[in-house]
mmCIF file with all atom_site columns, C-alpha atoms in Angstrom:
data_model
loop_
_atom_site.group_PDB
_atom_site.id
_atom_site.type_symbol
_atom_site.label_atom_id
_atom_site.label_alt_id
_atom_site.label_comp_id
_atom_site.label_asym_id
_atom_site.label_entity_id
_atom_site.label_seq_id
_atom_site.pdbx_PDB_ins_code
_atom_site.Cartn_x
_atom_site.Cartn_y
_atom_site.Cartn_z
_atom_site.occupancy
_atom_site.B_iso_or_equiv
_atom_site.pdbx_formal_charge
_atom_site.auth_seq_id
_atom_site.auth_comp_id
_atom_site.auth_asym_id
_atom_site.auth_atom_id
_atom_site.pdbx_PDB_model_num
ATOM 1  C CA . MET A 1 1  ? 33.917  -30.119 -30.718 1.00 73.00 ? 1  MET A CA 1
ATOM 2  C CA . HIS A 1 2  ? 37.157  -31.953 -31.029 1.00 75.00 ? 2  HIS A CA 1
ATOM 3  C CA . LYS A 1 3  ? 38.436  -35.423 -30.248 1.00 79.00 ? 3  LYS A CA 1
ATOM 4  C CA . GLU A 1 4  ? 41.588  -36.182 -28.288 1.00 80.00 ? 4  GLU A CA 1
ATOM 5  C CA . GLY A 1 5  ? 42.238  -39.890 -28.384 1.00 83.00 ? 5  GLY A CA 1
ATOM 6  C CA . ASP A 1 6  ? 39.111  -41.631 -27.119 1.00 84.00 ? 6  ASP A CA 1
ATOM 7  C CA . GLU A 1 7  ? 37.812  -38.464 -25.424 1.00 87.00 ? 7  GLU A CA 1
ATOM 8  C CA . ILE A 1 8  ? 35.366  -36.046 -27.022 1.00 86.00 ? 8  ILE A CA 1
ATOM 9  C CA . HIS A 1 9  ? 35.648  -32.445 -25.848 1.00 86.00 ? 9  HIS A CA 1
ATOM 10 C CA . ILE A 1 10 ? 32.656  -30.110 -26.240 1.00 84.00 ? 10 ILE A CA 1
ATOM 11 C CA . ASP A 1 11 ? 32.783  -26.425 -25.350 1.00 82.00 ? 11 ASP A CA 1
ATOM 12 C CA . GLU A 1 12 ? 30.135  -24.807 -23.150 1.00 78.00 ? 12 GLU A CA 1
ATOM 13 C CA . GLN A 1 13 ? 28.158  -23.155 -25.960 1.00 76.00 ? 13 GLN A CA 1
ATOM 14 C CA . GLU A 1 14 ? 27.757  -26.406 -27.896 1.00 79.00 ? 14 GLU A CA 1
ATOM 15 C CA . ALA A 1 15 ? 26.736  -28.307 -24.744 1.00 78.00 ? 15 ALA A CA 1
ATOM 16 C CA . SER A 1 16 ? 24.026  -25.812 -23.749 1.00 77.00 ? 16 SER A CA 1
ATOM 17 C CA . GLY A 1 17 ? 22.706  -25.373 -27.261 1.00 72.00 ? 17 GLY A CA 1
ATOM 18 C CA . GLY A 1 18 ? 22.814  -21.590 -27.192 1.00 69.00 ? 18 GLY A CA 1
ATOM 19 C CA . SER A 1 19 ? 24.754  -18.509 -26.240 1.00 69.00 ? 19 SER A CA 1
ATOM 20 C CA . LYS A 1 20 ? 24.834  -16.885 -22.800 1.00 72.00 ? 20 LYS A CA 1
ATOM 21 C CA . GLU A 1 21 ? 24.445  -13.167 -23.357 1.00 79.00 ? 21 GLU A CA 1
ATOM 22 C CA . GLY A 1 22 ? 22.452  -12.272 -20.210 1.00 82.00 ? 22 GLY A CA 1
ATOM 23 C CA . VAL A 1 23 ? 19.383  -11.078 -22.128 1.00 87.00 ? 23 VAL A CA 1
ATOM 24 C CA . VAL A 1 24 ? 16.955  -12.637 -19.659 1.00 88.00 ? 24 VAL A CA 1
ATOM 25 C CA . ARG A 1 25 ? 18.480  -10.605 -16.835 1.00 91.00 ? 25 ARG A CA 1
ATOM 26 C CA . TRP A 1 26 ? 17.892  -7.371  -18.746 1.00 92.00 ? 26 TRP A CA 1
ATOM 27 C CA . VAL A 1 27 ? 14.314  -8.343  -19.631 1.00 94.00 ? 27 VAL A CA 1
ATOM 28 C CA . LEU A 1 28 ? 13.524  -9.119  -15.973 1.00 96.00 ? 28 LEU A CA 1
ATOM 29 C CA . ALA A 1 29 ? 15.127  -5.877  -14.745 1.00 96.00 ? 29 ALA A CA 1
ATOM 30 C CA . GLY A 1 30 ? 13.257  -3.832  -17.370 1.00 97.00 ? 30 GLY A CA 1
ATOM 31 C CA . GLY A 1 31 ? 9.967   -5.541  -16.518 1.00 97.00 ? 31 GLY A CA 1
ATOM 32 C CA . LEU A 1 32 ? 10.459  -4.872  -12.815 1.00 98.00 ? 32 LEU A CA 1
ATOM 33 C CA . ILE A 1 33 ? 11.202  -1.187  -13.398 1.00 98.00 ? 33 ILE A CA 1
ATOM 34 C CA . LEU A 1 34 ? 8.213   -0.877  -15.725 1.00 98.00 ? 34 LEU A CA 1
ATOM 35 C CA . ALA A 1 35 ? 5.901   -2.564  -13.209 1.00 98.00 ? 35 ALA A CA 1
ATOM 36 C CA . VAL A 1 36 ? 7.054   -0.261  -10.381 1.00 98.00 ? 36 VAL A CA 1
ATOM 37 C CA . LEU A 1 37 ? 6.539   2.831   -12.547 1.00 97.00 ? 37 LEU A CA 1
ATOM 38 C CA . LEU A 1 38 ? 3.073   1.781   -13.689 1.00 97.00 ? 38 LEU A CA 1
ATOM 39 C CA . MET A 1 39 ? 1.951   0.879   -10.153 1.00 97.00 ? 39 MET A CA 1
ATOM 40 C CA . SER A 1 40 ? 3.219   4.261   -8.920  1.00 96.00 ? 40 SER A CA 1
ATOM 41 C CA . ILE A 1 41 ? 1.324   6.099   -11.651 1.00 95.00 ? 41 ILE A CA 1
ATOM 42 C CA . VAL A 1 42 ? -1.867  4.145   -10.885 1.00 94.00 ? 42 VAL A CA 1
ATOM 43 C CA . TRP A 1 43 ? -1.561  5.161   -7.212  1.00 90.00 ? 43 TRP A CA 1
ATOM 44 C CA . ILE A 1 44 ? -0.281  8.766   -7.504  1.00 91.00 ? 44 ILE A CA 1
ATOM 45 C CA . ILE A 1 45 ? -2.582  10.168  -10.247 1.00 89.00 ? 45 ILE A CA 1
ATOM 46 C CA . PRO A 1 46 ? -5.882  9.321   -8.449  1.00 84.00 ? 46 PRO A CA 1
ATOM 47 C CA . ALA A 1 47 ? -4.442  10.557  -5.141  1.00 81.00 ? 47 ALA A CA 1
ATOM 48 C CA . MET A 1 48 ? -3.648  13.935  -6.716  1.00 84.00 ? 48 MET A CA 1
ATOM 49 C CA . THR A 1 49 ? -7.071  14.296  -8.338  1.00 83.00 ? 49 THR A CA 1
ATOM 50 C CA . GLN A 1 50 ? -9.296  13.268  -5.412  1.00 76.00 ? 50 GLN A CA 1
ATOM 51 C CA . GLY A 1 51 ? -12.143 15.586  -4.535  1.00 73.00 ? 51 GLY A CA 1
ATOM 52 C CA . ASP A 1 52 ? -13.691 16.690  -1.253  1.00 70.00 ? 52 ASP A CA 1
ATOM 53 C CA . ILE A 1 53 ? -15.816 13.571  -0.850  1.00 70.00 ? 53 ILE A CA 1
ATOM 54 C CA . GLU A 1 54 ? -12.900 11.183  -1.348  1.00 68.00 ? 54 GLU A CA 1
ATOM 55 C CA . GLU A 1 55 ? -10.709 13.280  0.950   1.00 66.00 ? 55 GLU A CA 1
ATOM 56 C CA . GLU A 1 56 ? -13.099 12.722  3.851   1.00 66.00 ? 56 GLU A CA 1
ATOM 57 C CA . ALA A 1 57 ? -12.492 8.978   3.532   1.00 70.00 ? 57 ALA A CA 1
ATOM 58 C CA . THR A 1 58 ? -8.843  9.416   4.524   1.00 72.00 ? 58 THR A CA 1
ATOM 59 C CA . VAL A 1 59 ? -7.680  9.607   8.133   1.00 73.00 ? 59 VAL A CA 1
ATOM 60 C CA . SER A 1 60 ? -6.487  13.208  7.793   1.00 73.00 ? 60 SER A CA 1
ATOM 61 C CA . GLY A 1 61 ? -9.772  14.173  6.146   1.00 67.00 ? 61 GLY A CA 1
ATOM 62 C CA . GLU A 1 62 ? -11.700 12.475  8.938   1.00 70.00 ? 62 GLU A CA 1
ATOM 63 C CA . ILE A 1 63 ? -9.756  14.410  11.575  1.00 73.00 ? 63 ILE A CA 1
ATOM 64 C CA . SER A 1 64 ? -10.215 17.740  9.804   1.00 71.00 ? 64 SER A CA 1
ATOM 65 C CA . SER A 1 65 ? -13.950 17.159  9.386   1.00 69.00 ? 65 SER A CA 1
ATOM 66 C CA . MET A 1 66 ? -14.290 16.405  13.111  1.00 70.00 ? 66 MET A CA 1
ATOM 67 C CA . GLU A 1 67 ? -12.578 19.683  14.055  1.00 70.00 ? 67 GLU A CA 1
ATOM 68 C CA . GLY A 1 68 ? -15.224 21.689  12.234  1.00 62.00 ? 68 GLY A CA 1
ATOM 69 C CA . GLY A 1 69 ? -17.444 22.424  15.250  1.00 57.00 ? 69 GLY A CA 1
ATOM 70 C CA . ASP A 1 70 ? -21.031 21.228  15.561  1.00 56.00 ? 70 ASP A CA 1
ATOM 71 C CA . SER A 1 71 ? -21.616 17.798  14.194  1.00 53.00 ? 71 SER A CA 1
ATOM 72 C CA . THR A 1 72 ? -24.756 15.736  13.754  1.00 55.00 ? 72 THR A CA 1
ATOM 73 C CA . ASP A 1 73 ? -22.893 12.599  14.832  1.00 55.00 ? 73 ASP A CA 1
ATOM 74 C CA . SER A 1 74 ? -22.945 13.453  18.546  1.00 54.00 ? 74 SER A CA 1
ATOM 75 C CA . ILE A 1 75 ? -24.891 11.632  21.216  1.00 57.00 ? 75 ILE A CA 1
ATOM 76 C CA . VAL A 1 76 ? -27.939 13.538  22.450  1.00 57.00 ? 76 VAL A CA 1
ATOM 77 C CA . GLY A 1 77 ? -27.569 14.454  26.101  1.00 52.00 ? 77 GLY A CA 1
ATOM 78 C CA . ILE A 1 78 ? -23.864 13.769  26.469  1.00 51.00 ? 78 ILE A CA 1
ATOM 79 C CA . ASP A 1 79 ? -23.310 16.826  28.678  1.00 52.00 ? 79 ASP A CA 1
ATOM 80 C CA . GLY A 1 80 ? -26.084 15.861  31.085  1.00 46.00 ? 80 GLY A CA 1
ATOM 81 C CA . GLU A 1 81 ? -27.977 19.103  30.637  1.00 51.00 ? 81 GLU A CA 1
ATOM 82 C CA . PRO A 1 82 ? -31.397 19.394  32.305  1.00 50.00 ? 82 PRO A CA 1
ATOM 83 C CA . GLY A 1 83 ? -34.215 18.096  30.157  1.00 49.00 ? 83 GLY A CA 1
ATOM 84 C CA . ASP A 1 84 ? -32.111 15.916  27.899  1.00 52.00 ? 84 ASP A CA 1
ATOM 85 C CA . GLY A 1 85 ? -32.685 12.754  29.893  1.00 53.00 ? 85 GLY A CA 1
ATOM 86 C CA . GLY A 1 86 ? -29.039 12.158  30.766  1.00 59.00 ? 86 GLY A CA 1
ATOM 87 C CA . GLU A 1 87 ? -27.515 12.313  34.216  1.00 71.00 ? 87 GLU A CA 1
ATOM 88 C CA . VAL A 1 88 ? -23.721 12.389  34.532  1.00 70.00 ? 88 VAL A CA 1
ATOM 89 C CA . THR A 1 89 ? -22.171 10.707  37.559  1.00 75.00 ? 89 THR A CA 1
ATOM 90 C CA . GLN A 1 90 ? -18.613 9.795   38.483  1.00 76.00 ? 90 GLN A CA 1
ATOM 91 C CA . GLU A 1 91 ? -17.689 6.199   39.294  1.00 75.00 ? 91 GLU A CA 1
ATOM 92 C CA . ASP A 1 92 ? -14.024 5.434   39.988  1.00 77.00 ? 92 ASP A CA 1
ATOM 93 C CA . GLY A 1 93 ? -12.964 8.603   38.147  1.00 75.00 ? 93 GLY A CA 1
ATOM 94 C CA . ILE A 1 94 ? -14.938 7.684   34.985  1.00 79.00 ? 94 ILE A CA 1
ATOM 95 C CA . GLU A 1 95 ? -17.929 9.704   33.771  1.00 76.00 ? 95 GLU A CA 1
ATOM 96 C CA . VAL A 1 96 ? -21.051 7.567   33.538  1.00 76.00 ? 96 VAL A CA 1
ATOM 97 C CA . ILE A 1 97 ? -24.113 8.848   31.658  1.00 74.00 ? 97 ILE A CA 1
ATOM 98 C CA . GLU A 1 98 ? -27.394 7.310   32.660  1.00 73.00 ? 98 GLU A CA 1
ATOM 99 C CA . ASN A 1 99 ? -30.393 7.746   30.440  1.00 65.00 ? 99 ASN A CA 1
#
């Protein structure tokens, strides 16, 4: 700080009360990188170690389990076979099953 006549001149560091080294910028950048890495680890590790039961909960696991052949999730009498109680008819090009 110096005085020129009636004017008092203060440099930027004295006016702000501290130095401007850019430390906050580095702390924020480091924190962001650390958060992204930790979130990735939390997501990737369980995805790599999932078992058969967890795999069926995914869309690809659901599709592969449906391709397996006979399933107990089918509707009884969907083909309209004799004796199953279902009769298949066509209405406007759409199959209709009547029970």
